[in-house]
Tab-separated table of C-alpha atoms in Angstrom:
chain	number	residue	atom	x	y	z
A	1	UNK	CA	-9.814	-19.250	-46.857
A	2	UNK	CA	-12.772	-20.838	-48.436
A	3	UNK	CA	-14.278	-17.511	-49.242
A	4	UNK	CA	-11.078	-16.362	-50.966
A	5	UNK	CA	-10.730	-19.650	-52.882
A	6	UNK	CA	-14.327	-19.492	-54.184
A	7	UNK	CA	-13.844	-15.865	-55.225
A	8	UNK	CA	-10.581	-16.766	-56.997
A	9	UNK	CA	-12.552	-19.301	-59.078
A	10	UNK	CA	-14.171	-16.389	-60.865
A	11	UNK	CA	-11.152	-14.109	-61.357
A	12	UNK	CA	-9.491	-14.121	-64.784
A	13	UNK	CA	-6.347	-16.218	-64.847
A	14	UNK	CA	-2.963	-14.681	-65.712
A	15	UNK	CA	-2.613	-16.863	-68.939
A	16	UNK	CA	-4.089	-14.698	-71.604
A	17	UNK	CA	-3.978	-15.833	-75.291
A	18	UNK	CA	-4.277	-13.220	-78.124
A	19	UNK	CA	-7.030	-14.361	-80.622
A	20	UNK	CA	-6.600	-13.616	-84.183
A	21	UNK	CA	-9.580	-13.432	-86.562
A	22	UNK	CA	-9.736	-15.298	-89.825
A	23	UNK	CA	-12.614	-13.274	-91.197
A	24	UNK	CA	-11.738	-11.480	-94.507
A	25	UNK	CA	-13.597	-9.758	-97.301
A	26	UNK	CA	-14.412	-11.641	-100.520
A	27	UNK	CA	-13.427	-10.012	-103.733
A	28	UNK	CA	-15.937	-9.598	-106.578
A	29	UNK	CA	-13.910	-11.974	-108.795
A	30	UNK	CA	-14.205	-14.836	-106.221
A	31	UNK	CA	-17.913	-14.214	-105.876
A	32	UNK	CA	-18.397	-14.358	-109.761
A	33	UNK	CA	-16.328	-17.529	-109.932
A	34	UNK	CA	-18.299	-19.241	-107.196
A	35	UNK	CA	-21.607	-18.238	-108.830
A	36	UNK	CA	-20.522	-19.622	-112.214
A	37	UNK	CA	-19.488	-22.976	-110.671
A	38	UNK	CA	-22.728	-23.324	-108.898
A	39	UNK	CA	-24.811	-22.483	-112.082
A	40	UNK	CA	-22.787	-25.144	-113.987
A	41	UNK	CA	-23.073	-27.979	-111.485
A	42	UNK	CA	-26.127	-30.312	-111.856
A	43	UNK	CA	-28.617	-30.407	-109.105
A	44	UNK	CA	-28.702	-33.738	-107.339
A	45	UNK	CA	-32.039	-35.778	-107.240
A	46	UNK	CA	-32.448	-35.686	-103.457
A	47	UNK	CA	-35.871	-36.004	-102.057
A	48	UNK	CA	-35.988	-34.695	-98.475
A	49	UNK	CA	-37.506	-36.953	-95.983
A	50	UNK	CA	-40.882	-35.585	-94.407
A	51	UNK	CA	-40.348	-34.000	-91.022
A	52	UNK	CA	-43.025	-34.850	-88.444
A	53	UNK	CA	-43.964	-31.689	-86.650
A	54	UNK	CA	-44.023	-31.883	-82.871
A	55	UNK	CA	-47.374	-32.482	-81.357
A	56	UNK	CA	-47.480	-30.796	-77.851
A	57	UNK	CA	-43.693	-31.301	-77.687
A	58	UNK	CA	-43.899	-34.974	-78.757
A	59	UNK	CA	-42.245	-36.139	-81.928
A	60	UNK	CA	-43.221	-39.638	-82.969
A	61	UNK	CA	-40.307	-41.955	-83.125
A	62	UNK	CA	-40.874	-45.391	-84.904
A	63	UNK	CA	-37.867	-47.048	-83.045
A	64	UNK	CA	-39.596	-46.630	-79.603
A	65	UNK	CA	-42.492	-48.438	-78.234
A	66	UNK	CA	-45.702	-46.573	-78.858
A	67	UNK	CA	-43.698	-44.210	-80.998
A	68	UNK	CA	-42.259	-42.694	-77.792
A	69	UNK	CA	-45.674	-41.264	-76.740
A	70	UNK	CA	-45.195	-39.865	-73.200
A	71	UNK	CA	-46.622	-41.982	-70.353
A	72	UNK	CA	-44.068	-44.595	-69.360
A	73	UNK	CA	-43.507	-44.042	-65.671
A	74	UNK	CA	-41.172	-45.575	-63.136
A	75	UNK	CA	-41.121	-48.204	-61.728
A	76	UNK	CA	-42.826	-50.240	-64.595
A	77	UNK	CA	-41.567	-48.096	-67.488
A	78	UNK	CA	-43.240	-49.214	-70.686
A	79	UNK	CA	-46.074	-51.431	-69.368
A	80	UNK	CA	-48.216	-53.232	-71.961
A	81	UNK	CA	-49.035	-56.841	-70.563
A	82	UNK	CA	-51.855	-57.422	-73.090
A	83	UNK	CA	-49.782	-56.351	-76.230
A	84	UNK	CA	-51.864	-53.479	-77.473
A	85	UNK	CA	-48.648	-51.606	-78.628
A	86	UNK	CA	-47.000	-54.709	-80.296
A	87	UNK	CA	-44.439	-53.973	-82.954
A	88	UNK	CA	-45.968	-53.127	-86.325
A	89	UNK	CA	-48.861	-51.084	-84.935
A	90	UNK	CA	-49.509	-47.841	-86.826
A	91	UNK	CA	-49.148	-44.395	-85.367
A	92	UNK	CA	-52.911	-43.753	-85.787
A	93	UNK	CA	-53.623	-46.995	-83.758
A	94	UNK	CA	-51.239	-45.839	-80.990
A	95	UNK	CA	-52.996	-42.407	-80.899
A	96	UNK	CA	-56.596	-43.911	-81.042
A	97	UNK	CA	-55.655	-46.262	-78.178
A	98	UNK	CA	-54.300	-43.354	-76.066
A	99	UNK	CA	-57.399	-41.255	-76.932
A	100	UNK	CA	-59.627	-44.027	-75.717
A	101	UNK	CA	-57.426	-44.456	-72.508
A	102	UNK	CA	-57.531	-40.751	-71.632
A	103	UNK	CA	-61.122	-40.100	-72.419
A	104	UNK	CA	-62.389	-43.228	-70.486
A	105	UNK	CA	-60.182	-42.280	-67.570
A	106	UNK	CA	-61.576	-38.749	-67.542
A	107	UNK	CA	-65.134	-40.017	-67.585
A	108	UNK	CA	-64.353	-42.612	-64.780
A	109	UNK	CA	-62.903	-39.792	-62.568
A	110	UNK	CA	-65.978	-37.604	-63.113
A	111	UNK	CA	-68.281	-40.571	-62.330
A	112	UNK	CA	-66.486	-41.390	-59.177
A	113	UNK	CA	-66.836	-37.907	-57.940
A	114	UNK	CA	-70.555	-37.897	-59.080
A	115	UNK	CA	-71.138	-40.972	-57.066
A	116	UNK	CA	-69.808	-39.548	-53.884
A	117	UNK	CA	-71.303	-36.072	-54.337
A	118	UNK	CA	-74.733	-37.472	-55.403
A	119	UNK	CA	-75.032	-39.495	-52.240
A	120	UNK	CA	-73.647	-36.866	-49.957
A	121	UNK	CA	-75.831	-33.936	-50.949
A	122	UNK	CA	-79.373	-33.637	-52.241
A	123	UNK	CA	-79.595	-32.507	-55.942
A	124	UNK	CA	-81.620	-29.784	-57.423
A	125	UNK	CA	-84.543	-32.104	-58.161
A	126	UNK	CA	-84.779	-33.599	-54.667
A	127	UNK	CA	-83.032	-36.706	-55.937
A	128	UNK	CA	-81.915	-38.953	-53.019
A	129	UNK	CA	-80.899	-42.485	-52.226
A	130	UNK	CA	-78.106	-44.736	-53.638
A	131	UNK	CA	-76.261	-43.246	-56.674
A	132	UNK	CA	-77.303	-46.207	-58.792
A	133	UNK	CA	-80.930	-45.290	-58.376
A	134	UNK	CA	-80.605	-41.446	-58.994
A	135	UNK	CA	-80.682	-41.380	-62.675
A	136	UNK	CA	-84.096	-42.898	-62.868
A	137	UNK	CA	-85.390	-40.119	-60.532
A	138	UNK	CA	-84.476	-37.282	-62.886
A	139	UNK	CA	-87.288	-35.504	-64.623
A	140	UNK	CA	-87.575	-36.202	-68.319
A	141	UNK	CA	-86.601	-32.609	-69.415
A	142	UNK	CA	-83.506	-32.612	-67.247
A	143	UNK	CA	-82.587	-36.148	-68.524
A	144	UNK	CA	-82.981	-34.807	-72.102
A	145	UNK	CA	-80.740	-31.861	-71.475
A	146	UNK	CA	-78.105	-34.114	-69.881
A	147	UNK	CA	-78.211	-36.521	-72.899
A	148	UNK	CA	-77.934	-33.555	-75.366
A	149	UNK	CA	-75.092	-32.005	-73.369
A	150	UNK	CA	-73.088	-35.241	-73.430
A	151	UNK	CA	-73.823	-35.701	-77.204
A	152	UNK	CA	-72.678	-32.003	-77.948
A	153	UNK	CA	-69.427	-32.654	-75.957
A	154	UNK	CA	-68.758	-35.911	-77.885
A	155	UNK	CA	-69.422	-34.317	-81.200
A	156	UNK	CA	-67.077	-31.411	-80.389
A	157	UNK	CA	-64.354	-33.830	-79.405
A	158	UNK	CA	-64.942	-35.790	-82.612
A	159	UNK	CA	-64.582	-32.681	-84.794
A	160	UNK	CA	-61.336	-31.696	-82.970
A	161	UNK	CA	-59.574	-35.011	-83.102
A	162	UNK	CA	-60.960	-37.212	-85.857
A	163	UNK	CA	-60.755	-36.977	-89.650
A	164	UNK	CA	-64.133	-36.122	-91.266
A	165	UNK	CA	-65.632	-39.247	-92.840
A	166	UNK	CA	-65.282	-39.854	-96.520
A	167	UNK	CA	-68.527	-41.585	-97.500
A	168	UNK	CA	-67.278	-42.457	-100.956
A	169	UNK	CA	-64.417	-44.611	-99.551
A	170	UNK	CA	-65.157	-44.898	-95.802
A	171	UNK	CA	-62.441	-47.336	-95.168
A	172	UNK	CA	-59.766	-44.648	-95.436
A	173	UNK	CA	-61.265	-42.374	-92.819
A	174	UNK	CA	-62.769	-45.028	-90.442
A	175	UNK	CA	-61.073	-44.626	-87.059
A	176	UNK	CA	-58.585	-42.033	-88.424
A	177	UNK	CA	-57.260	-39.477	-86.121
A	178	UNK	CA	-55.893	-35.979	-87.400
A	179	UNK	CA	-52.096	-35.936	-87.927
A	180	UNK	CA	-51.632	-32.881	-85.744
A	181	UNK	CA	-53.921	-34.116	-82.945
A	182	UNK	CA	-52.397	-35.053	-79.596
A	183	UNK	CA	-54.599	-37.672	-77.977
A	184	UNK	CA	-56.828	-36.113	-75.305
A	185	UNK	CA	-55.953	-32.424	-76.096
A	186	UNK	CA	-59.308	-30.941	-76.991
A	187	UNK	CA	-58.108	-27.324	-76.155
A	188	UNK	CA	-59.872	-27.107	-72.676
A	189	UNK	CA	-57.459	-26.072	-70.075
A	190	UNK	CA	-59.043	-23.180	-68.081
A	191	UNK	CA	-56.461	-23.342	-65.232
A	192	UNK	CA	-53.477	-23.551	-67.540
A	193	UNK	CA	-52.197	-26.915	-66.239
A	194	UNK	CA	-51.087	-28.402	-69.520
A	195	UNK	CA	-47.303	-28.409	-69.835
């Protein structure tokens, strides 16, 4: 009985209604009349509001905390005990704070892995001992290469996310993030994990 009842749910019912279409052709006289009315009517002075383009699927919303930037998770929801995202903060400041949060979090995760890996295995320069003492044991050319690599990565990130400085009036571009930049998205996703 259950199988018959579930199959009957997809069967057409006996009540059929005949639909009539209200589509009709427009005569040339009607088209000419409408065009004349449109040409005679004055155009209203309406200035359209700027539409914010979505950034990685996020559209900033001024009515939400942090402009609705994703990241509020259960059970705490929107969690800001120190008031970094108080009302009146600009969109640029919210994006700059998120950029700092994401980038410092990534560096901290890499440093944690580096501490454990550095103490567990011997490196290419026969560096050993506690992780806090290993940087001083690096040869000078390797240390210079490491420093230049970090500087190159930071400069690349700055050119992707930050507005170029205007040396004529530097107060306009100081700490300014690009409008189309999503904090932390530097275009590096070799495994395709970004949603």
